[in-house]
Amino acid sequence: MTTAAEGALLTQVGPGTPMGDLMRRYWIPAALSSELERDGAPVRLKLLGEKLIALRDSAGRVGVMDHRCPHRCASLFLGRNEEGGIRCVYHGWKFDVTGACMEMPSVPPHQDFRAKVRAKAYQAVERCGIVWVHMGAGAGAPPLPALDALDIPEEELGVSFIQRDCNWLQALEGDIDTSHFGFLHMGHVDPERMPEDEPLRHTITSRAPEYQFIDSAWGTQYAAYRPADQGGTYWRFGTFMFPFWTQQPSSPFSGNANARAWVPLDDEHTMFVFLWWKRGVSAMTEPQPRHKDGTPVGGTTRGNALLPNTTDWLGRFRMAANSSNDWGLDRTAQQAGKIYSGINGIHLQDQAITESMEPIVEHSFEHLAPSDHMIARTRRRLLMAARALGEKGIPPPGAEDSGVYRGARSGFFVSNEVSDWQEIYARQLAMAARPGGIAQANAD
Ligand code: FES
Ligand SMILES: [Fe+2]
């Protein structure tokens, strides 16, 4: 079980907290590059409980900084983004994207101390159409994580941002809680109504799979397995990768280079950042699994409509279906057995469930089951890493060695092989497609 103290350590990410210190060792996907226009309006961002602004300067460079002007703390969100920097509209001080003070026009030239003042700016880079931020102190940021998803060519890469109104940990844990799939998403589905060649059918011919788990270089990994047809085994592999990444088995293993980040905006809000390979099959990008008659098993719509973005700290990429409208819950569909939850679409079902747990799960209220072992194991790894960092200064996995993510992959497949599950995984990985069109075995 997770105690209340452990729960607090896991869920609090503000400055000075153990988990907040851990998160500040990594690159964080913070915004879409397309949100920032050259010399355009700054965008309010919240990350790890800090209020920030992001902007693109006249030269196209991106900057992410504390929204407060270092003079007298007026918000630089109100500032003028012009000629290579952001100018505070209170007294006209101007800062470039690195935080350097360029001008101090309210002070006589002989009293100018611009060299001694900096806006609090973080390192920011762009890759895959995403602005990445490193919120740690100092200049020593590591390379970006070596995820397959970051190698997907631009024309084949999909990127989605969706905000979730709950703590990052419970949002992430939805991805590694594979035992819910046969209930929340497929509880109403009769396997006889699904096509014989639909692999997801196996999640409902047996709704209580067995599991294997391992601590890996990148975090944790599980495999859920159940009998398939003709003596084969249906495998579903998934990963947790430090500090907030998952890969989940929503697609066939061979083409699933996807990665999912659960970025804490503050302790009660999370940004889901999804990088997906358009050649692969994904619940976000492709039609959901269907019945023999063609109707989708997860509901009649995907339910992912977003509200227009606002300039609020938490105003970006919010779903139209949310707690204020019970996520569109249709009791008639629920009672008629049309959709197990009565909520339309796989993503929205996950969104509703994790938001319904209260903004931060009260961990001492839970009763974890054997099927929750991956969740318990992942929490333990996070706790150990946060304590090792806080008490001994040991960097958490992947914080300095971005190569630990190589070889991490999720997905499902049917195999007739009878051998150790890690050997089966390694063989599937060697055959899997990798962005660029080459199999894993030939890639390095
Ligand atoms: S508060 Fe920004 S210039 Fe004075
Ligand atoms: Fe789910």
PDB file of N, CA and C in Angstrom, residues 152-153 156-158 254-259 274-282 285-286 409 433-438:
ATOM      1  N   ILE A 152      10.738   9.947 -35.234  1.00  0.00           N
ATOM      2  CA  ILE A 152       9.716   9.873 -36.282  1.00  0.00           C
ATOM      3  C   ILE A 152       9.851  11.108 -37.179  1.00  0.00           C
ATOM      4  N   PRO A 153       9.969  10.894 -38.509  1.00  0.00           N
ATOM      5  CA  PRO A 153      10.076  12.050 -39.405  1.00  0.00           C
ATOM      6  C   PRO A 153       8.848  12.953 -39.278  1.00  0.00           C
ATOM      7  N   GLU A 156       5.532  12.111 -40.682  1.00  0.00           N
ATOM      8  CA  GLU A 156       4.857  10.907 -40.185  1.00  0.00           C
ATOM      9  C   GLU A 156       4.501  11.019 -38.700  1.00  0.00           C
ATOM     10  N   LEU A 157       4.790  12.189 -38.121  1.00  0.00           N
ATOM     11  CA  LEU A 157       4.610  12.359 -36.673  1.00  0.00           C
ATOM     12  C   LEU A 157       3.314  13.095 -36.359  1.00  0.00           C
ATOM     13  N   GLY A 158       2.550  12.544 -35.440  1.00  0.00           N
ATOM     14  CA  GLY A 158       1.412  13.255 -34.890  1.00  0.00           C
ATOM     15  C   GLY A 158       1.720  13.672 -33.462  1.00  0.00           C
ATOM     16  N   SER A 254       4.677  -4.056 -33.535  1.00  0.00           N
ATOM     17  CA  SER A 254       5.695  -3.823 -34.563  1.00  0.00           C
ATOM     18  C   SER A 254       5.747  -2.376 -35.031  1.00  0.00           C
ATOM     19  N   GLY A 255       4.627  -1.676 -35.017  1.00  0.00           N
ATOM     20  CA  GLY A 255       4.643  -0.305 -35.534  1.00  0.00           C
ATOM     21  C   GLY A 255       4.399   0.751 -34.477  1.00  0.00           C
ATOM     22  N   ASN A 256       4.497   0.350 -33.214  1.00  0.00           N
ATOM     23  CA  ASN A 256       4.081   1.261 -32.143  1.00  0.00           C
ATOM     24  C   ASN A 256       5.283   2.008 -31.567  1.00  0.00           C
ATOM     25  N   ALA A 257       5.694   3.069 -32.243  1.00  0.00           N
ATOM     26  CA  ALA A 257       6.804   3.882 -31.742  1.00  0.00           C
ATOM     27  C   ALA A 257       6.286   5.021 -30.862  1.00  0.00           C
ATOM     28  N   ASN A 258       5.035   4.932 -30.454  1.00  0.00           N
ATOM     29  CA  ASN A 258       4.405   6.053 -29.739  1.00  0.00           C
ATOM     30  C   ASN A 258       4.993   6.260 -28.350  1.00  0.00           C
ATOM     31  N   ALA A 259       4.902   7.489 -27.874  1.00  0.00           N
ATOM     32  CA  ALA A 259       5.285   7.800 -26.488  1.00  0.00           C
ATOM     33  C   ALA A 259       4.290   8.802 -25.922  1.00  0.00           C
ATOM     34  N   PHE A 274       1.053  13.478 -26.454  1.00  0.00           N
ATOM     35  CA  PHE A 274       1.065  12.194 -27.156  1.00  0.00           C
ATOM     36  C   PHE A 274       1.805  12.354 -28.476  1.00  0.00           C
ATOM     37  N   LEU A 275       2.863  11.578 -28.638  1.00  0.00           N
ATOM     38  CA  LEU A 275       3.597  11.544 -29.904  1.00  0.00           C
ATOM     39  C   LEU A 275       3.290  10.218 -30.568  1.00  0.00           C
ATOM     40  N   TRP A 276       2.755  10.253 -31.775  1.00  0.00           N
ATOM     41  CA  TRP A 276       2.343   9.007 -32.420  1.00  0.00           C
ATOM     42  C   TRP A 276       2.790   8.972 -33.863  1.00  0.00           C
ATOM     43  N   TRP A 277       3.092   7.734 -34.250  1.00  0.00           N
ATOM     44  CA  TRP A 277       3.584   7.459 -35.590  1.00  0.00           C
ATOM     45  C   TRP A 277       2.380   7.221 -36.481  1.00  0.00           C
ATOM     46  N   LYS A 278       2.216   8.067 -37.482  1.00  0.00           N
ATOM     47  CA  LYS A 278       1.004   7.968 -38.294  1.00  0.00           C
ATOM     48  C   LYS A 278       0.918   6.652 -39.056  1.00  0.00           C
ATOM     49  N   ARG A 279       2.049   5.963 -39.213  1.00  0.00           N
ATOM     50  CA  ARG A 279       2.002   4.658 -39.881  1.00  0.00           C
ATOM     51  C   ARG A 279       1.506   3.576 -38.952  1.00  0.00           C
ATOM     52  N   GLY A 280       1.615   3.814 -37.644  1.00  0.00           N
ATOM     53  CA  GLY A 280       1.132   2.822 -36.687  1.00  0.00           C
ATOM     54  C   GLY A 280      -0.365   2.978 -36.497  1.00  0.00           C
ATOM     55  N   VAL A 281      -0.952   2.106 -35.724  1.00  0.00           N
ATOM     56  CA  VAL A 281      -2.370   2.217 -35.427  1.00  0.00           C
ATOM     57  C   VAL A 281      -2.502   2.727 -34.004  1.00  0.00           C
ATOM     58  N   SER A 282      -3.347   3.686 -33.795  1.00  0.00           N
ATOM     59  CA  SER A 282      -3.462   4.272 -32.472  1.00  0.00           C
ATOM     60  C   SER A 282      -4.910   4.600 -32.177  1.00  0.00           C
ATOM     61  N   THR A 285      -5.688   8.011 -33.338  1.00  0.00           N
ATOM     62  CA  THR A 285      -5.523   8.421 -34.723  1.00  0.00           C
ATOM     63  C   THR A 285      -6.289   7.564 -35.701  1.00  0.00           C
ATOM     64  N   GLU A 286      -6.598   6.367 -35.314  1.00  0.00           N
ATOM     65  CA  GLU A 286      -7.233   5.441 -36.233  1.00  0.00           C
ATOM     66  C   GLU A 286      -8.618   5.095 -35.689  1.00  0.00           C
ATOM     67  N   ARG A 409       9.637  -0.316 -25.730  1.00  0.00           N
ATOM     68  CA  ARG A 409       8.561  -0.359 -26.721  1.00  0.00           C
ATOM     69  C   ARG A 409       7.350  -1.040 -26.099  1.00  0.00           C
ATOM     70  N   ALA A 433       9.366  -2.522 -36.633  1.00  0.00           N
ATOM     71  CA  ALA A 433       9.723  -1.384 -37.481  1.00  0.00           C
ATOM     72  C   ALA A 433      10.131  -0.214 -36.602  1.00  0.00           C
ATOM     73  N   ARG A 434      11.047   0.571 -37.109  1.00  0.00           N
ATOM     74  CA  ARG A 434      11.514   1.731 -36.365  1.00  0.00           C
ATOM     75  C   ARG A 434      11.398   2.943 -37.279  1.00  0.00           C
ATOM     76  N   PRO A 435      11.137   4.118 -36.726  1.00  0.00           N
ATOM     77  CA  PRO A 435      11.048   5.294 -37.600  1.00  0.00           C
ATOM     78  C   PRO A 435      12.290   5.377 -38.488  1.00  0.00           C
ATOM     79  N   GLY A 436      12.052   5.581 -39.785  1.00  0.00           N
ATOM     80  CA  GLY A 436      13.147   5.523 -40.745  1.00  0.00           C
ATOM     81  C   GLY A 436      13.066   4.251 -41.564  1.00  0.00           C
ATOM     82  N   GLY A 437      12.175   3.320 -41.149  1.00  0.00           N
ATOM     83  CA  GLY A 437      11.891   2.159 -41.986  1.00  0.00           C
ATOM     84  C   GLY A 437      12.802   0.972 -41.768  1.00  0.00           C
ATOM     85  N   ILE A 438      13.594   0.997 -40.689  1.00  0.00           N
ATOM     86  CA  ILE A 438      14.503  -0.116 -40.468  1.00  0.00           C
ATOM     87  C   ILE A 438      14.104  -0.859 -39.214  1.00  0.00           C
TER      88      ILE A 438
END
